[in-house]
PDB file of C-alpha atoms in Angstrom:
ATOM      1  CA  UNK A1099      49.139-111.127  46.501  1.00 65.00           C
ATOM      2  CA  UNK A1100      50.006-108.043  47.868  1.00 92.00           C
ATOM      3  CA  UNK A1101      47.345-105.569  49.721  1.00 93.00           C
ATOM      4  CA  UNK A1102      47.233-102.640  46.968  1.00 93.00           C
ATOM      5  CA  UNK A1103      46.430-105.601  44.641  1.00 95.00           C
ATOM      6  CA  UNK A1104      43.824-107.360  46.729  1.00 96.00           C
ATOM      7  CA  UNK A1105      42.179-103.700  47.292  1.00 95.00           C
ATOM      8  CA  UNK A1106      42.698-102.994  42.983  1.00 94.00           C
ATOM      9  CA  UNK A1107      40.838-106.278  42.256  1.00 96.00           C
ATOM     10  CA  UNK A1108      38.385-105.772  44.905  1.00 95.00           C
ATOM     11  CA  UNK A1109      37.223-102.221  43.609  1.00 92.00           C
ATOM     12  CA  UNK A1110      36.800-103.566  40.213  1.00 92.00           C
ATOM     13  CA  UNK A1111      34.805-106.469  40.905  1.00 94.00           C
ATOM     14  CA  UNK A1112      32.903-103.881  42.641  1.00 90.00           C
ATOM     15  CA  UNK A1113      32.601-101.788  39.273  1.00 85.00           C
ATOM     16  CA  UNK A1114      29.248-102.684  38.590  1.00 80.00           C
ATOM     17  CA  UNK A1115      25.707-100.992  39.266  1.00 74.00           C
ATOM     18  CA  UNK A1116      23.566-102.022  42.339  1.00 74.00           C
ATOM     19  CA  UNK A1117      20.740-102.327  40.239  1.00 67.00           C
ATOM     20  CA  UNK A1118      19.746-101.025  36.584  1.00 61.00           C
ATOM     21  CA  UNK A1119      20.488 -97.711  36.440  1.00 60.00           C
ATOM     22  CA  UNK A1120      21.801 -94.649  39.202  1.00 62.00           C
ATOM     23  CA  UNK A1121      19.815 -96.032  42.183  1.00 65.00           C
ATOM     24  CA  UNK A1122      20.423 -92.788  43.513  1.00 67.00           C
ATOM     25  CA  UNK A1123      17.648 -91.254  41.915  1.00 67.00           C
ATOM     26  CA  UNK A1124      14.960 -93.505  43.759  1.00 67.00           C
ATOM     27  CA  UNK A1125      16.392 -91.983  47.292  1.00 67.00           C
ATOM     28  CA  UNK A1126      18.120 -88.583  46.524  1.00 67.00           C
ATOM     29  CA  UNK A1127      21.509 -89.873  47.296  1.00 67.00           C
ATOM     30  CA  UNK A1128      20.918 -90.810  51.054  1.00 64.00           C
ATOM     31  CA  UNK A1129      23.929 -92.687  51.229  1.00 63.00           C
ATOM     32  CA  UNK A1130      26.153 -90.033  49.306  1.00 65.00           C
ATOM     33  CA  UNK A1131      24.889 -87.427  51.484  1.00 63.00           C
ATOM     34  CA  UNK A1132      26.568 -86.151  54.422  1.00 60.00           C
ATOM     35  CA  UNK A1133      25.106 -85.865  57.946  1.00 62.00           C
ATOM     36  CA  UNK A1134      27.062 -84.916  60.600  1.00 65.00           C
ATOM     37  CA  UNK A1135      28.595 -87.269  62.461  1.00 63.00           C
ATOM     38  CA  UNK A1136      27.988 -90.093  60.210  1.00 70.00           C
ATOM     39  CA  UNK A1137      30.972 -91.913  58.318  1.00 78.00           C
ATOM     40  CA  UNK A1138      32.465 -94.774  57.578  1.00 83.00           C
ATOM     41  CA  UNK A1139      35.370 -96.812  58.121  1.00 87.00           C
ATOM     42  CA  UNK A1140      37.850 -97.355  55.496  1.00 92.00           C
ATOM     43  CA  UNK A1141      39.036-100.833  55.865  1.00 95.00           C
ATOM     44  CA  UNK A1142      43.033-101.736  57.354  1.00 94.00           C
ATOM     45  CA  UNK A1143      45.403-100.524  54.323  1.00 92.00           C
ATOM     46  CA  UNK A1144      42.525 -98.735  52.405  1.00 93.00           C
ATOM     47  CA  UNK A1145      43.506 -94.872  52.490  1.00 90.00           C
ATOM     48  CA  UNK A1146      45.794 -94.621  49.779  1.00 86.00           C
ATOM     49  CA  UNK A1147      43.246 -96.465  47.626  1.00 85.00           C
ATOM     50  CA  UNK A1148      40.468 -93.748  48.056  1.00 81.00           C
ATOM     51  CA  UNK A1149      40.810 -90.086  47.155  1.00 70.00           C
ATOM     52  CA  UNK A1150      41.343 -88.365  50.075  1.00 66.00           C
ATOM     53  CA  UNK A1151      39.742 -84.875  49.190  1.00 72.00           C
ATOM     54  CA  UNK A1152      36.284 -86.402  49.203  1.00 75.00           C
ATOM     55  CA  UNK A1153      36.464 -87.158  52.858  1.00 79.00           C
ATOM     56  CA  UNK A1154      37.353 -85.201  56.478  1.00 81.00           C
ATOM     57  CA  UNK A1155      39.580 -88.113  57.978  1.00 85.00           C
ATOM     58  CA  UNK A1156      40.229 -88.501  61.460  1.00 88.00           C
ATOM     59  CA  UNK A1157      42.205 -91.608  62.915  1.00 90.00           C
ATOM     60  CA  UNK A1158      40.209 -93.403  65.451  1.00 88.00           C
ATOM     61  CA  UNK A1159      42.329 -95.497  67.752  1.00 87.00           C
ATOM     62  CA  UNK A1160      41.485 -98.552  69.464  1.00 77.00           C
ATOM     63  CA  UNK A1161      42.241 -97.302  73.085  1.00 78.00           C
ATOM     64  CA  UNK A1162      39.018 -94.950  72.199  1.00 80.00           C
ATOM     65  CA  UNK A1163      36.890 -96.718  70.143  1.00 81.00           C
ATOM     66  CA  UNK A1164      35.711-100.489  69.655  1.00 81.00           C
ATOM     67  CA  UNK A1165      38.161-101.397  67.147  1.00 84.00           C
ATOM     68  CA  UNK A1166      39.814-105.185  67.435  1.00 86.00           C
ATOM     69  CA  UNK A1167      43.036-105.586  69.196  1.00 87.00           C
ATOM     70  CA  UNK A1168      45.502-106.262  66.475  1.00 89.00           C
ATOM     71  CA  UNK A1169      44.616-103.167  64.605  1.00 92.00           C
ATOM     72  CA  UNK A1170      45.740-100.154  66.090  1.00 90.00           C
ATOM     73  CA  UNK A1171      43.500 -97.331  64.511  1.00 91.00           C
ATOM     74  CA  UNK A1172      41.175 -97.705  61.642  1.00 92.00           C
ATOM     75  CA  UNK A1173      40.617 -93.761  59.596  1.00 91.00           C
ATOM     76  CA  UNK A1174      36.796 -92.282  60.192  1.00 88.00           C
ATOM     77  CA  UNK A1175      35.997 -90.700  57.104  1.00 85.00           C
ATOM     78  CA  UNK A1176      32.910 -88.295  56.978  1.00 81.00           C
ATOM     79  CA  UNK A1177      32.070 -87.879  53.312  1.00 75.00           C
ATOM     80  CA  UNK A1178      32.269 -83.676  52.055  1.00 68.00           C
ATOM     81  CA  UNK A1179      29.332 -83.816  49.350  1.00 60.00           C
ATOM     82  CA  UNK A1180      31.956 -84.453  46.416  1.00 57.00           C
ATOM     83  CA  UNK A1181      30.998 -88.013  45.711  1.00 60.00           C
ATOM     84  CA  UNK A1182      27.153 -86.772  45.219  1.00 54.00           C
ATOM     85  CA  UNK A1183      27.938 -84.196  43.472  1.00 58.00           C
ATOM     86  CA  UNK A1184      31.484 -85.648  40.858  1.00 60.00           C
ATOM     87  CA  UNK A1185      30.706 -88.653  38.856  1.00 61.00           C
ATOM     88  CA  UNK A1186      34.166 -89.198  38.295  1.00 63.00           C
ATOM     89  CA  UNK A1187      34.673 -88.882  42.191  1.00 66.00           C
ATOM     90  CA  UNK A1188      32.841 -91.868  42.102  1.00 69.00           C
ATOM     91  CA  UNK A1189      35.509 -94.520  40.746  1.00 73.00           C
ATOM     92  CA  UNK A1190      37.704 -93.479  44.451  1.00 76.00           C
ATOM     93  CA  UNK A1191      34.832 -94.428  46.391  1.00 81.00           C
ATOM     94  CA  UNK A1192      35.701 -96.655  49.343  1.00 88.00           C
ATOM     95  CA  UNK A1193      34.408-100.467  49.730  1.00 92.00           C
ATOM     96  CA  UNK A1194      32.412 -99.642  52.328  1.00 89.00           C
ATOM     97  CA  UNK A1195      30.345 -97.292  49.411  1.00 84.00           C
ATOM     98  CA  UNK A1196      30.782 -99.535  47.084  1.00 87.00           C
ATOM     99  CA  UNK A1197      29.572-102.382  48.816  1.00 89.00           C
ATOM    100  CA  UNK A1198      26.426-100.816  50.365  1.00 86.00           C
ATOM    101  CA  UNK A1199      23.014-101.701  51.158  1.00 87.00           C
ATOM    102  CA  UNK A1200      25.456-105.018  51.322  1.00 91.00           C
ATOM    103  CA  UNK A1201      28.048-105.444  54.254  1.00 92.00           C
ATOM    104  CA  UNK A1202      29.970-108.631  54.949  1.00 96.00           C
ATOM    105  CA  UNK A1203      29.293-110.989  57.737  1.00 95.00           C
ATOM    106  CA  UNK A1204      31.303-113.958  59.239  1.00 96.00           C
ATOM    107  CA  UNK A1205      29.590-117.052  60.976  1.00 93.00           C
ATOM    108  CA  UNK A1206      32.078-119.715  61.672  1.00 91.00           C
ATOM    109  CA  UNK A1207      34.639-118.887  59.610  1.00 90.00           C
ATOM    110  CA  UNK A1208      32.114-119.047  56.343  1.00 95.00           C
ATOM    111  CA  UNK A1209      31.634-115.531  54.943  1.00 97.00           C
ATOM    112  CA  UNK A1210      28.334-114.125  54.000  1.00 95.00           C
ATOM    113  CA  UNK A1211      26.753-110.895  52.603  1.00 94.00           C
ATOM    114  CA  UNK A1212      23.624-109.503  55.080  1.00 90.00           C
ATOM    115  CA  UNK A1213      21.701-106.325  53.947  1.00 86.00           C
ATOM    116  CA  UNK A1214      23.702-103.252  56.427  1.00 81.00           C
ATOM    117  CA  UNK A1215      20.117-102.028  59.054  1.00 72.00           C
ATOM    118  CA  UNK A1216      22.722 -99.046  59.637  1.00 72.00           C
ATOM    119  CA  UNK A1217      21.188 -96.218  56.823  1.00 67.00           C
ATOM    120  CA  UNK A1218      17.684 -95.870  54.687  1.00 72.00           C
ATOM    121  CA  UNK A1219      18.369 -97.912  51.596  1.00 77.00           C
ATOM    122  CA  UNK A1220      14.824 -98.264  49.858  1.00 78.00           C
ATOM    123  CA  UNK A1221      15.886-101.159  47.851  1.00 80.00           C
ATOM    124  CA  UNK A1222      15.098-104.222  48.811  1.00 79.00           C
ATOM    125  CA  UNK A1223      17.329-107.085  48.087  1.00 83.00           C
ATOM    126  CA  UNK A1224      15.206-108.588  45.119  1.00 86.00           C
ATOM    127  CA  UNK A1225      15.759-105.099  43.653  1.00 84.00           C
ATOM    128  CA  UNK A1226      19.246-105.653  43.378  1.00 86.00           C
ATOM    129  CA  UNK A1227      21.222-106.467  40.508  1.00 86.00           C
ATOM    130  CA  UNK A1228      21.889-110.247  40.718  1.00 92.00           C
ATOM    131  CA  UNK A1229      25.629-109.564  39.380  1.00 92.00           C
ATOM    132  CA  UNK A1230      26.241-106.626  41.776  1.00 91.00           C
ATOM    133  CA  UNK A1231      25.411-109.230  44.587  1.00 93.00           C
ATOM    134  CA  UNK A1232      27.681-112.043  43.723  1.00 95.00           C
ATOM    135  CA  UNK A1233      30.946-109.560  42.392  1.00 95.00           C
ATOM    136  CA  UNK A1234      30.181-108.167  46.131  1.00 95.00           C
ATOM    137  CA  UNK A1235      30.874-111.753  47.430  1.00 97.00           C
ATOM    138  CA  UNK A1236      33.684-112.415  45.269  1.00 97.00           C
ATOM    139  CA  UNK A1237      35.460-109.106  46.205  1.00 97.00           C
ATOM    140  CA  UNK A1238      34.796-109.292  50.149  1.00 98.00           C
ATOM    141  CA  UNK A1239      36.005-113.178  49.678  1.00 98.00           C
ATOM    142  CA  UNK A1240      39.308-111.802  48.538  1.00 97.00           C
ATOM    143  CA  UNK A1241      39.092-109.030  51.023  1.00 98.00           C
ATOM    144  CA  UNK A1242      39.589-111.298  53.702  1.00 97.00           C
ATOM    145  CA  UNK A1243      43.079-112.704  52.750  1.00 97.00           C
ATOM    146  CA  UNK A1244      44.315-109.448  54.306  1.00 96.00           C
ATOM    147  CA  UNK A1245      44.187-111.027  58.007  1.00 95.00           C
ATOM    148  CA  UNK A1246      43.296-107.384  59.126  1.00 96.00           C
ATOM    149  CA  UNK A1247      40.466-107.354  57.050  1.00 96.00           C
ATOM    150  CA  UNK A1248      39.437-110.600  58.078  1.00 96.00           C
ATOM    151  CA  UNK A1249      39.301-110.009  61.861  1.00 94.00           C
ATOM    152  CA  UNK A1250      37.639-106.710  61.677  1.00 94.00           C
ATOM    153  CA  UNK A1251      34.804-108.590  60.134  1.00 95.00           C
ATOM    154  CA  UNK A1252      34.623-111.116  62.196  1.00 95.00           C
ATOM    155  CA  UNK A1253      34.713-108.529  65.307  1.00 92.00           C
ATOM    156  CA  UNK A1254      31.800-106.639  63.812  1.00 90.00           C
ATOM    157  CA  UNK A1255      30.295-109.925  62.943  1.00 92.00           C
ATOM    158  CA  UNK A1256      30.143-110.822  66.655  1.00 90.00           C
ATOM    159  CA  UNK A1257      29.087-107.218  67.801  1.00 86.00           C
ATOM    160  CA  UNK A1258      26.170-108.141  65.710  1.00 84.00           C
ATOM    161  CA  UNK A1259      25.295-111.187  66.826  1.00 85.00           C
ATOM    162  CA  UNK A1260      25.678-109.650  70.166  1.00 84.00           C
ATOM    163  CA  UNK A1261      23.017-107.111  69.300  1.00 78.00           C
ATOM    164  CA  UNK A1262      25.547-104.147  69.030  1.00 70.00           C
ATOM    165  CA  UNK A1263      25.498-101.989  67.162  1.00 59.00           C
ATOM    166  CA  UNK A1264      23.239-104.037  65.076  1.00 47.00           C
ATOM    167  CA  UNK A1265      19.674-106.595  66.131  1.00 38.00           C
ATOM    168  CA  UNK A1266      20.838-109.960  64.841  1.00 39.00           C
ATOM    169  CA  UNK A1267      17.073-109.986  63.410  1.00 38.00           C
ATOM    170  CA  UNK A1268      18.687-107.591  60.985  1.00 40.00           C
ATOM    171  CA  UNK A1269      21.367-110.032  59.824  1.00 46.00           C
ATOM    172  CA  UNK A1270      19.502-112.078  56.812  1.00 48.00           C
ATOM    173  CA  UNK A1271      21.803-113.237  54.787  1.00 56.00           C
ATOM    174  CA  UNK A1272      21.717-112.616  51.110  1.00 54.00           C
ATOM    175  CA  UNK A1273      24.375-114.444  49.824  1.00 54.00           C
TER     176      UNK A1273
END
């Protein structure tokens, strides 16, 4: 399968809600709010998948930044307010959105889902929707045919257990 189809499948597995309604109501959008200097990563092969006018994008390259070796820049993307603000600007949200409080984690070589310590989600994971949880699995278990994909994971995976950025404390998992 190629990578615009593993990223196609991926979003729409992740086309469901987090928990029974617009979850953003219970926090004021935290996570669809921007703050400067906070971002995300868009995953290797990701960009043309999200729409780019939501998001200043700046190329961070590994030479600067803690990025794994056989990926030579990953794109920063600080979010502009639009996705808060457009319900239809939601559908070109990244994974990384799409996936949150949830953010994949890789113990040797078996993939789980831990809830992300980086942000202020209020939900806790009994709050979330059952079905959101396991199409979350489903999609990242795909994600990581792309070998890019895969070793990016497994490189934050170890800066967590190595108690950066992350405390492994953090790093329950959920699924």
């Amino acid at each position: 399968m190629n990578t615009l189809r593993i990223y196609k499948r991926a979003y729409h597995l992740m086309d469901v809600p987090i928990e029974g309604g617009d979850c953003g109501r219970l926090c004021g959008r935290i996570c669809c709010t921007a703050r400067e200097g906070w971002g995300i990563y868009l995953l290797p092969g990701e960009k043309r998948m999200v729409h780019t006018k939501m998001f200043h994008m700046k190329k961070h390259r590994r030479r600067r930044y803690n990025i794994p070796r056989d990926i030579p820049y990953l794109y920063f993307a600080s979010c502009d307010k639009v996705c808060g603000k457009d319900s239809t600007a939601r559908r070109y949200r990244p994974i990384q959105c799409r996936t949150y409080p949830l953010m994949p984690y890789m113990s040797g070589g078996r993939l789980m889902l831990i809830k992300n310590p980086i942000g202020q989600c209020p939900l806790s994971i009994k709050q979330l929707n059952k079905e959101f949880i396991n199409r979350c699995f489903r999609a990242w278990e795909i994600l990581i045919t792309i070998p890019e994909v895969e070793h990016l994971i497994e490189h934050d995976s170890r800066l967590i257990r190595q108690g950066k950025p992350f405390a492994p404390e953090d790093c329950r998992p959920v699924h």
